GROMACS .gro file of C-alpha atoms in nm:
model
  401
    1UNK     CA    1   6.977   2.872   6.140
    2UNK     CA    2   7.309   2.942   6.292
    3UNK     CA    3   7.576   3.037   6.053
    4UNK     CA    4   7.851   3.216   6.271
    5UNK     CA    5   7.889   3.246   6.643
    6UNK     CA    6   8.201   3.450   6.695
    7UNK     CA    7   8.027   3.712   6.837
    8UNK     CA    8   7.952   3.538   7.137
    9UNK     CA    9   8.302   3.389   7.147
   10UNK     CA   10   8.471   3.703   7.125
   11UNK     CA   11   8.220   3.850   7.397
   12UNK     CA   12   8.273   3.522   7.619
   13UNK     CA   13   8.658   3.600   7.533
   14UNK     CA   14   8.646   3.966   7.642
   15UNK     CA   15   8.459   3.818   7.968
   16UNK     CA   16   8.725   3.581   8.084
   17UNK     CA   17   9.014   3.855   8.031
   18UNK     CA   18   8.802   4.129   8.223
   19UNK     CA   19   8.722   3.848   8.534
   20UNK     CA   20   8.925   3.839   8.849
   21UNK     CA   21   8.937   3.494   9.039
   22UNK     CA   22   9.079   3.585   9.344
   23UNK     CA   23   8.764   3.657   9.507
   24UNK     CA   24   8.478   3.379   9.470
   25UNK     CA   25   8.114   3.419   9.622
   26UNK     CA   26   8.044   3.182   9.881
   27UNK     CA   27   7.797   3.006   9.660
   28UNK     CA   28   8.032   2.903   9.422
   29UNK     CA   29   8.191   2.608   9.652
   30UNK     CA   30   7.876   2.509   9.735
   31UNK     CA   31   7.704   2.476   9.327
   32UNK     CA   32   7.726   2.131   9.205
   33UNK     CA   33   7.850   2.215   8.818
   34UNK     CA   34   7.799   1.855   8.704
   35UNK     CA   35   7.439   1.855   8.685
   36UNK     CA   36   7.338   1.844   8.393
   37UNK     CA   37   7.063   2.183   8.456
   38UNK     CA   38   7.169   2.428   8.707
   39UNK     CA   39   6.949   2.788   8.758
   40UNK     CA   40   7.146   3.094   8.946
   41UNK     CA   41   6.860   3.335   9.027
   42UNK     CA   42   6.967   3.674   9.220
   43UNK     CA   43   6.960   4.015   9.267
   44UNK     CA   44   7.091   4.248   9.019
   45UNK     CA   45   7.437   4.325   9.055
   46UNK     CA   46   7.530   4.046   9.311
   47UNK     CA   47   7.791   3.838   9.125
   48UNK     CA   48   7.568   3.582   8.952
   49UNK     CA   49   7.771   3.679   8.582
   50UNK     CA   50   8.123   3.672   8.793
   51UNK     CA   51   8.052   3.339   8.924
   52UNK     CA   52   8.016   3.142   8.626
   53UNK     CA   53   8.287   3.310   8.409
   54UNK     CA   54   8.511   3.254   8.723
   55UNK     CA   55   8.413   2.902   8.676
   56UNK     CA   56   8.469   2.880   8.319
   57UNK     CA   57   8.810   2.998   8.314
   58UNK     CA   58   8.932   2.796   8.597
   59UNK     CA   59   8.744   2.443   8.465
   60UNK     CA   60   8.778   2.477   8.088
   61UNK     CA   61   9.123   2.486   7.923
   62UNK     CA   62   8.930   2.372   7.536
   63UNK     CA   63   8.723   2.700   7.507
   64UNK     CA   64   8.550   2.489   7.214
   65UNK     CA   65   8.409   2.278   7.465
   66UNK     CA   66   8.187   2.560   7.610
   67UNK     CA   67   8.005   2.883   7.520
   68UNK     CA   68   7.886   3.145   7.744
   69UNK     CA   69   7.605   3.382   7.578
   70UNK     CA   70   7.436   3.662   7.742
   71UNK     CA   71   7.036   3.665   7.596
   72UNK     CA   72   7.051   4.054   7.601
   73UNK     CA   73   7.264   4.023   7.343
   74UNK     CA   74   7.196   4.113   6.984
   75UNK     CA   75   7.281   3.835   6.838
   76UNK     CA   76   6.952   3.684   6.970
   77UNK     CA   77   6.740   3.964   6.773
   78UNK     CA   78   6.803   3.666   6.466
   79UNK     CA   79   6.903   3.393   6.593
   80UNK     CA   80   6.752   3.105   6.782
   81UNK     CA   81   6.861   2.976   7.106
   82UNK     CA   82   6.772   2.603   7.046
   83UNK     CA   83   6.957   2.668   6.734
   84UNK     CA   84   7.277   2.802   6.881
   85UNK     CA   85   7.235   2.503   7.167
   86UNK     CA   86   7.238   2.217   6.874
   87UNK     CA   87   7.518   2.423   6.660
   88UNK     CA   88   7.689   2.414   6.997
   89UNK     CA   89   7.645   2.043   7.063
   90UNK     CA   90   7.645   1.905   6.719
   91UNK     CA   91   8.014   2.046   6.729
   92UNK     CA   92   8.099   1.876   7.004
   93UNK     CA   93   8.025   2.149   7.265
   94UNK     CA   94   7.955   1.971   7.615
   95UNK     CA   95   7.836   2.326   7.833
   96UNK     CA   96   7.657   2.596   7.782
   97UNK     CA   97   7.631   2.909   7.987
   98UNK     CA   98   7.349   3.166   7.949
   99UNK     CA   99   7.329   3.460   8.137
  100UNK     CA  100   7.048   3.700   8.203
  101UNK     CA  101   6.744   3.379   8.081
  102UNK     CA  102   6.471   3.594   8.182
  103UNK     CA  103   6.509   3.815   7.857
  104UNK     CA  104   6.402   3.527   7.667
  105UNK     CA  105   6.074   3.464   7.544
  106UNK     CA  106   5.954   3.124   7.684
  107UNK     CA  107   6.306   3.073   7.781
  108UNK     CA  108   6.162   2.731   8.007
  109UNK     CA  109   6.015   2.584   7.708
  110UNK     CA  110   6.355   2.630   7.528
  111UNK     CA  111   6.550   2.504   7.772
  112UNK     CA  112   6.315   2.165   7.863
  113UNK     CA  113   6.327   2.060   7.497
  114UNK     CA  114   6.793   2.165   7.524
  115UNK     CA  115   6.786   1.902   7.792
  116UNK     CA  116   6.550   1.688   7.671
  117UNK     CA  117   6.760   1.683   7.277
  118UNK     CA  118   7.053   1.733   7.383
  119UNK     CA  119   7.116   1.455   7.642
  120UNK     CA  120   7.501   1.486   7.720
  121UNK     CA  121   7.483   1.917   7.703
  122UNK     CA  122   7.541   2.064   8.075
  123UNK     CA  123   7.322   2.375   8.061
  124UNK     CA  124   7.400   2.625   8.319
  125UNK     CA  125   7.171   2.973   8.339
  126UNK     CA  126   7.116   3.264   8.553
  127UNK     CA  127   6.842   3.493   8.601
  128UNK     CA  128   6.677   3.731   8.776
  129UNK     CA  129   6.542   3.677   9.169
  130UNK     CA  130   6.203   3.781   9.060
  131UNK     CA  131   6.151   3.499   8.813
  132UNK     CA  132   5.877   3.255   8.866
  133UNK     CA  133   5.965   2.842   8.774
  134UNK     CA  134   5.679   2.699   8.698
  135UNK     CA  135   5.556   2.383   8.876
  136UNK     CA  136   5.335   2.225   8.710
  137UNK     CA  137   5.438   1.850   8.583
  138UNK     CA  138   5.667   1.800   8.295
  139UNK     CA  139   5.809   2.102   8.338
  140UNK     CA  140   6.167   2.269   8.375
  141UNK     CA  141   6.157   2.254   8.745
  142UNK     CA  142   6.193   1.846   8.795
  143UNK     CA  143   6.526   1.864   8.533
  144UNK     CA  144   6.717   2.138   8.748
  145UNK     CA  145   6.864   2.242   9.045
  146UNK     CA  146   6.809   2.604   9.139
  147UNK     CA  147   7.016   2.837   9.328
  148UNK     CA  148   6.972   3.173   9.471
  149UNK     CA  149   7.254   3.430   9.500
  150UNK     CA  150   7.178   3.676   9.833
  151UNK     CA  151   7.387   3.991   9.862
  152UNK     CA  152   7.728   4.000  10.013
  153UNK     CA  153   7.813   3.915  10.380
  154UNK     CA  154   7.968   4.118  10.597
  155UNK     CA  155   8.200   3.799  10.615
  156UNK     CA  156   8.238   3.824  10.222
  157UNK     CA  157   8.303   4.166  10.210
  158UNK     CA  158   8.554   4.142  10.461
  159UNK     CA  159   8.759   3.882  10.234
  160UNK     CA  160   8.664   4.062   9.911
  161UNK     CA  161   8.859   4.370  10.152
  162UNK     CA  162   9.149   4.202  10.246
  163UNK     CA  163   9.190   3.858  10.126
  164UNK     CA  164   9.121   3.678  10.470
  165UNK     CA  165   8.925   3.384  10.417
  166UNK     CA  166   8.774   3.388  10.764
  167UNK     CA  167   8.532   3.087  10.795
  168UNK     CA  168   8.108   3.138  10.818
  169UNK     CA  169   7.930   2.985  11.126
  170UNK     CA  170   7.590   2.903  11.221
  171UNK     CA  171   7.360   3.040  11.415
  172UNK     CA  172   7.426   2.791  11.653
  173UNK     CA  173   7.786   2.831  11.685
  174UNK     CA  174   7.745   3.170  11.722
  175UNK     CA  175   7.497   3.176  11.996
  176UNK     CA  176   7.689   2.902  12.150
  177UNK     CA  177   8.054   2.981  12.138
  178UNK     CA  178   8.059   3.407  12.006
  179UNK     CA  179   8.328   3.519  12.264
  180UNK     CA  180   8.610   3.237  12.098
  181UNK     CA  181   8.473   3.329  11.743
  182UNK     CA  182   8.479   3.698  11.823
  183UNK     CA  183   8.833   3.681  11.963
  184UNK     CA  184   8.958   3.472  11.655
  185UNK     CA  185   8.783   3.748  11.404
  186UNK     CA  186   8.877   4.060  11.601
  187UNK     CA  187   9.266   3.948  11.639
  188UNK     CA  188   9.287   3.945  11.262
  189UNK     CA  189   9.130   4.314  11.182
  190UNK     CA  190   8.948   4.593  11.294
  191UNK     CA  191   8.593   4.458  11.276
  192UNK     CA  192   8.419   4.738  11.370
  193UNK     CA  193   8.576   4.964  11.079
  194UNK     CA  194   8.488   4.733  10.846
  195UNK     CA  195   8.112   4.640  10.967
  196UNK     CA  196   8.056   5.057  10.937
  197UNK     CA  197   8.164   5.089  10.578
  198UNK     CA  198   7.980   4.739  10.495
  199UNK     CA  199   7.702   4.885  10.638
  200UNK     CA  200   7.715   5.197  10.396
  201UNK     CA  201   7.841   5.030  10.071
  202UNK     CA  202   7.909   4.652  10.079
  203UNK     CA  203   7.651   4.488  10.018
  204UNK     CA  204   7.722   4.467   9.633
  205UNK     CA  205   8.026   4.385   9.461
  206UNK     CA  206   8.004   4.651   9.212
  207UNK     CA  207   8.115   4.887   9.509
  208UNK     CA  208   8.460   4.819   9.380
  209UNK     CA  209   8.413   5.029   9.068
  210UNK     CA  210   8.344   5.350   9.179
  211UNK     CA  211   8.279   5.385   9.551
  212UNK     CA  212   8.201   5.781   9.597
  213UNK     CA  213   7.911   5.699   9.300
  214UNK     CA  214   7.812   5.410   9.479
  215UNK     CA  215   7.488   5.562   9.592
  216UNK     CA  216   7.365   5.679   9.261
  217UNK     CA  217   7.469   5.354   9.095
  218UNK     CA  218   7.277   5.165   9.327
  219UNK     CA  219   6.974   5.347   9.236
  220UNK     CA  220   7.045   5.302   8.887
  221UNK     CA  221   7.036   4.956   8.924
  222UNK     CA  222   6.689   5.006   9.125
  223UNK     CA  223   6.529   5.145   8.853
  224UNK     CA  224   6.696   4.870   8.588
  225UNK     CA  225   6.525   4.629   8.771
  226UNK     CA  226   6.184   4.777   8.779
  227UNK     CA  227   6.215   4.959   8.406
  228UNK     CA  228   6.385   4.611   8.260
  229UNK     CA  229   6.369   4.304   8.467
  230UNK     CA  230   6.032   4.330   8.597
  231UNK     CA  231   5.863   4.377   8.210
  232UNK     CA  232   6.089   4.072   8.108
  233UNK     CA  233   6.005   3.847   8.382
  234UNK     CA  234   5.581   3.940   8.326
  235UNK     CA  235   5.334   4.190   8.215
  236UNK     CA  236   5.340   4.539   8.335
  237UNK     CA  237   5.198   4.845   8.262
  238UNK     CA  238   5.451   5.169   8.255
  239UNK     CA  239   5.191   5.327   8.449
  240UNK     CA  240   5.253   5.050   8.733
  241UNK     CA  241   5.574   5.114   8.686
  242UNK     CA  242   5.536   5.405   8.792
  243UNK     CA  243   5.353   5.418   9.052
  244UNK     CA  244   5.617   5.145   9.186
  245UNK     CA  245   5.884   5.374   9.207
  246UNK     CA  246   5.592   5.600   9.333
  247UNK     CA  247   5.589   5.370   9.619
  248UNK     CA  248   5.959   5.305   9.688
  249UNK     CA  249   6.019   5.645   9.734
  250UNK     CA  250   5.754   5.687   9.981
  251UNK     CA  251   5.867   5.382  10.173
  252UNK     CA  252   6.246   5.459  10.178
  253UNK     CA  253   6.136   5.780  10.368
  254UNK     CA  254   5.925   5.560  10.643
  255UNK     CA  255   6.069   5.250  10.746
  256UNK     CA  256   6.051   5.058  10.960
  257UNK     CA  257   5.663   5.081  10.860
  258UNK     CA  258   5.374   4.921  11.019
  259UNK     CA  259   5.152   4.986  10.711
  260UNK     CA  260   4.828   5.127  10.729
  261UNK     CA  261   4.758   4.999  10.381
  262UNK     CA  262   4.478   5.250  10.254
  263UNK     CA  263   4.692   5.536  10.313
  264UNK     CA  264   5.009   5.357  10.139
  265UNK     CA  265   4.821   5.270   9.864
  266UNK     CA  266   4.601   5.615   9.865
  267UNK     CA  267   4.917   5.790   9.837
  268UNK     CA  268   5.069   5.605   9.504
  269UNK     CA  269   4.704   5.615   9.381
  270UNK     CA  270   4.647   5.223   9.346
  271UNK     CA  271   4.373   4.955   9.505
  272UNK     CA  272   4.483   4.706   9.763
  273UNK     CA  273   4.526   4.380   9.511
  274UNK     CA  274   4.787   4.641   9.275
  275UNK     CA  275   4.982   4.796   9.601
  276UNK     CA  276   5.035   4.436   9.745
  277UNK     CA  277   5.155   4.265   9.417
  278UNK     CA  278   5.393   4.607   9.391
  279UNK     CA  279   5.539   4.506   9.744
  280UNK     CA  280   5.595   4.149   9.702
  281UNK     CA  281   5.727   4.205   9.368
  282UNK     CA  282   5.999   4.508   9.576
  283UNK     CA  283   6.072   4.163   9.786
  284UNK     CA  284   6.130   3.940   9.552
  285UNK     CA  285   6.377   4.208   9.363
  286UNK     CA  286   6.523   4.192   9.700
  287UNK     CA  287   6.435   4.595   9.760
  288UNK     CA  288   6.199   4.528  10.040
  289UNK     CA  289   6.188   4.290  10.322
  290UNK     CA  290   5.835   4.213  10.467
  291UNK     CA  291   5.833   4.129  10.764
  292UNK     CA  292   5.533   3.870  10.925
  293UNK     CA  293   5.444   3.736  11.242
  294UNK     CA  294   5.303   3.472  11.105
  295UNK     CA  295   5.463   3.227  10.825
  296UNK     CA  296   5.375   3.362  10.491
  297UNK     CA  297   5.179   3.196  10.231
  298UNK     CA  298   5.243   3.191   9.905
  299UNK     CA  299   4.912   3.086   9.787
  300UNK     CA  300   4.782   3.447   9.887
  301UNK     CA  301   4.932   3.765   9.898
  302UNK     CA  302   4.900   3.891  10.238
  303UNK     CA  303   4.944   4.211  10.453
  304UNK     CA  304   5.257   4.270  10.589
  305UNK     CA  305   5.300   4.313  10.972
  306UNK     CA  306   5.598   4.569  10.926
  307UNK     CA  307   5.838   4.676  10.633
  308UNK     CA  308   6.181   4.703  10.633
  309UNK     CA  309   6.401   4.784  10.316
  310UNK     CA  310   6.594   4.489  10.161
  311UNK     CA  311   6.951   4.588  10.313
  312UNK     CA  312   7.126   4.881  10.473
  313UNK     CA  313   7.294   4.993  10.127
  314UNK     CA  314   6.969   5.102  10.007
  315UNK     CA  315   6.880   5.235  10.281
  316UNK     CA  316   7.155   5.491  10.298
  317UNK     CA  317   7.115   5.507   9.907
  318UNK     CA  318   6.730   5.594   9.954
  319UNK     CA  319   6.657   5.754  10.285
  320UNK     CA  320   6.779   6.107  10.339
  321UNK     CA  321   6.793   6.082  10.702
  322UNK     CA  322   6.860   5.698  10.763
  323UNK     CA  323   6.812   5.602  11.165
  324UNK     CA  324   7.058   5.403  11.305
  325UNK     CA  325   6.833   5.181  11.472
  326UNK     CA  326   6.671   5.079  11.130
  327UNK     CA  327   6.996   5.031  11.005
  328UNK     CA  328   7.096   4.776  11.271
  329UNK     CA  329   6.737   4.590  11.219
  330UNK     CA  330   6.742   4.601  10.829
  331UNK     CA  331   7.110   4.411  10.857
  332UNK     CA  332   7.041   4.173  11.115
  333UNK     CA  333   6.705   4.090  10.932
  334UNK     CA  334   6.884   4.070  10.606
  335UNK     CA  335   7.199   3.866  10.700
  336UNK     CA  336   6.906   3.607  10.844
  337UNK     CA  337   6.715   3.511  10.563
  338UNK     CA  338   7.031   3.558  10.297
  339UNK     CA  339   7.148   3.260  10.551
  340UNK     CA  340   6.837   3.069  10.494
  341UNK     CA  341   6.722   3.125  10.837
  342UNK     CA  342   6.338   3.213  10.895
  343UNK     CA  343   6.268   3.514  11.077
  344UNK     CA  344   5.951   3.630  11.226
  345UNK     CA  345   5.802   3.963  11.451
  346UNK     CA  346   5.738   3.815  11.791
  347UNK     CA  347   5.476   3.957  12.061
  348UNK     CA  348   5.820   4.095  12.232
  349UNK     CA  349   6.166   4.147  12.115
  350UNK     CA  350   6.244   4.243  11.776
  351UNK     CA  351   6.235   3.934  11.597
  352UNK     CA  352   6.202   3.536  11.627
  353UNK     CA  353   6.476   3.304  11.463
  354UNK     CA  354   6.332   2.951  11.350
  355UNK     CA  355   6.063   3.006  11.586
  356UNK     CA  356   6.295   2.951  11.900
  357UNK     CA  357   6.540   3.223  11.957
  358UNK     CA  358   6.438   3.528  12.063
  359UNK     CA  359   6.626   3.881  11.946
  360UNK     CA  360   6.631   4.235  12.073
  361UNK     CA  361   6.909   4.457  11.813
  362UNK     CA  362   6.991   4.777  11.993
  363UNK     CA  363   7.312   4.973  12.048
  364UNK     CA  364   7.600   4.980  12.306
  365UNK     CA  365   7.379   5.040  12.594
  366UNK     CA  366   7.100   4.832  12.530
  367UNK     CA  367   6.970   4.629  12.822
  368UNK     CA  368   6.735   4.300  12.897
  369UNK     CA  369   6.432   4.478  12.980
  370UNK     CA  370   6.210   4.376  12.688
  371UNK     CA  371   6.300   4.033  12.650
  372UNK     CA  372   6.466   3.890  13.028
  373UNK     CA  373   6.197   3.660  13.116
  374UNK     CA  374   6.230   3.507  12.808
  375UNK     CA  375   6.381   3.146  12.743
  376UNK     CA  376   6.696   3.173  12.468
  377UNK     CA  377   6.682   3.531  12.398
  378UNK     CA  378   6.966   3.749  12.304
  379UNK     CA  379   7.129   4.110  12.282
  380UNK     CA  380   7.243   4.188  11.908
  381UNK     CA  381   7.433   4.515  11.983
  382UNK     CA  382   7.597   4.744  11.822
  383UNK     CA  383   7.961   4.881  11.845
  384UNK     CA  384   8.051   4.604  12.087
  385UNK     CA  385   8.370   4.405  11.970
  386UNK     CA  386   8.255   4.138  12.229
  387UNK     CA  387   8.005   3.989  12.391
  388UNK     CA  388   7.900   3.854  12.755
  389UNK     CA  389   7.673   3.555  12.810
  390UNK     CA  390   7.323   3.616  12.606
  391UNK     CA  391   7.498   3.959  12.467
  392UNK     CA  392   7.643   3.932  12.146
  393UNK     CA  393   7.803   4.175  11.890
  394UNK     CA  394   7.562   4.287  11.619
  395UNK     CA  395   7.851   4.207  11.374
  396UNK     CA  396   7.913   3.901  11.431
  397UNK     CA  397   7.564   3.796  11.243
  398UNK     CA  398   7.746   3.896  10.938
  399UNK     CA  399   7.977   3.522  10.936
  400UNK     CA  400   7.670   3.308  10.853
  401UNK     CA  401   7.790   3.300  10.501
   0.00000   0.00000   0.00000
């Protein structure tokens, strides 16, 4: 029974004065807020809270039209969220906004009988990337649309930076037409400062607060994730836990790593079926990236063919002695996939874009050797403002968007 919400309305309140709308995510243009179920999955500490406070303030001028709750709160130690959904609705409430789902027990049962009751309520949530929607029939997954939130762009960062709202590309467009879209980008600021310091720190927004301690924040938020997340989202032992972290650490000091998997899992003291649900679960916290050369299947959980980590801030967070070859890998890799793009490990070259375009990522004097006599490959290089022909700035894969 719900007798007094003002808790959350004075912590929604609190929100809206503490959030800045001058910067939006790229994902916010592109979220269509009138269905009636939306899902915002993402990586801790990417902007998934931001986003839909930034949207509340700027769409709702009747605050008792809409409610935004956090489920970590403690006001859900004795109260009911189907309760606070119908005290919301019977009161003429028409959105609700719940943040951080996944610390909700049987939060998908909760929220397919809110949509199901509640037939005019718009229902917006966000959660972490390592939650699982269930597919099976007459479930939550046929009522909503689900988005993912990746980490920043280079592009991003370079708004969130200095206010230019330079446009995102395709792949495409960038293979096609780089030395106009380089020119454009380059006449505006110094791209290369900016792609160093992304590389270092700006990945996440948070960077903002406190950039000398971004480093140790970062792996605070690591260890959130595995200590908090990861026990809300399914059930783990603290001794996996452990030996998770066990793992990470070992990792961070090897990548890139073509795994020999009994001496990775040997060395964190676990059998092949725990060390490869601990590395998918790294991926889907967006810590690792595992690389394939073939498409991977979800049905199975299968070796990976090399292992990078999940972005160049963590590796310069982790690794003591980050190489700078790595580093150009992990962010071309990285900006890929956060694009939606599918990226494989071909027989030569470093990687394979939608199985058709070819990469090698190297620095200013990198040459054609590995990949010439192959059909559409291309140079990503590093410290290169512009490119020639097939050779293309390493940078400029941070504008897909």
């Amino acid at each position: 029974m719900v007798d007094d919400i003002s808790v959350l309305r004075m912590a929604m309140q609190h929100r809206l004065q503490e959030t800045d709308s001058t910067f939006h995510r790229y994902l916010y243009q592109q979220i269509n807020w009138s269905n009636r179920l939306i899902g915002i999955k993402g990586y801790r500490g990417v902007g998934k809270t931001t986003m839909i406070i930034q949207h509340i303030k700027e769409n709702f001028p009747d605050l008792n039209t809409v409610l935004y709750a956090s489920l970590d709160n403690g006001w859900f130690q004795t109260h009911s969220l189907y309760d606070l959904a119908q005290y919301h609705y019977m009161r003429g409430g028409t959105h609700l906004f719940l943040d951080e789902v996944h610390r909700y027990a049987k939060w998908q049962d909760v929220l397919k009988n809110i949509y199901d009751d509640f037939p005019s309520l718009h229902v917006v949530f966000t959660g972490s990337s390592m939650l699982h929607i269930s597919t099976e029939a007459n479930d939550l997954s046929r009522r909503m649309r689900l988005y993912t939130l990746p980490v920043l762009s280079l592009r991003e960062y370079v708004e969130l930076e200095t206010g230019l709202a330079i446009p995102s590309y395709t792949l495409e467009e960038i293979l096609k037409d780089h030395l106009n879209i380089s020119a454009r980008i380059i006449n505006q600021l110094p791209i290369q400062k900016y792609f160093e310091s992304y590389l270092q720190n700006g990945c996440y927004p948070f960077y903002l607060e406190d950039i000398e301690g971004f480093g140790f924040r970062l792996q605070e938020t690591l260890w959130k994730v595995l200590e908090s997340d990861w026990p809300s989202v399914e059930e783990v032992s603290f001794a996996t836990i452990q030996k998770t972290k066990r793992l990470l650490m070992v990792l961070s000091e090897s990548v890139p790593l073509t795994p020999n998997m009994s001496e990775l899992f040997a060395a964190v003291e676990t059998n092949r079926e725990g060390g490869l649900r601990m590395l998918y679960l790294l991926e889907r916290a967006g810590v690792l990236s595992l690389c394939s050369r073939k498409n991977k299947s979800f049905a199975s959980l299968r070796k990976p063919d090399k292992i990078y980590l999940g972005n160049s801030n963590l590796m310069c967070a982790l690794s003591t002695q980050p190489n700078i070859g790595t580093i150009r890998e992990t962010f071309f890799y990285n900006q890929l996939v956060s694009a939606s793009y599918e990226v494989l490990l071909p027989p030569k070259g470093d990687f394979k874009v939608n199985d058709r375009y070819l990469f090698e990522i190297g620095g200013a004097n990198k040459g054609y050797r590995q990949i010439r006599n192959e059909l559409e490959s291309f140079l990503a290089v590093d410290n290169l403002e512009m490119g020639d022909g097939n050779r293309i700035p390493l940078w400029l894969f941070g504008f897909l968007y």
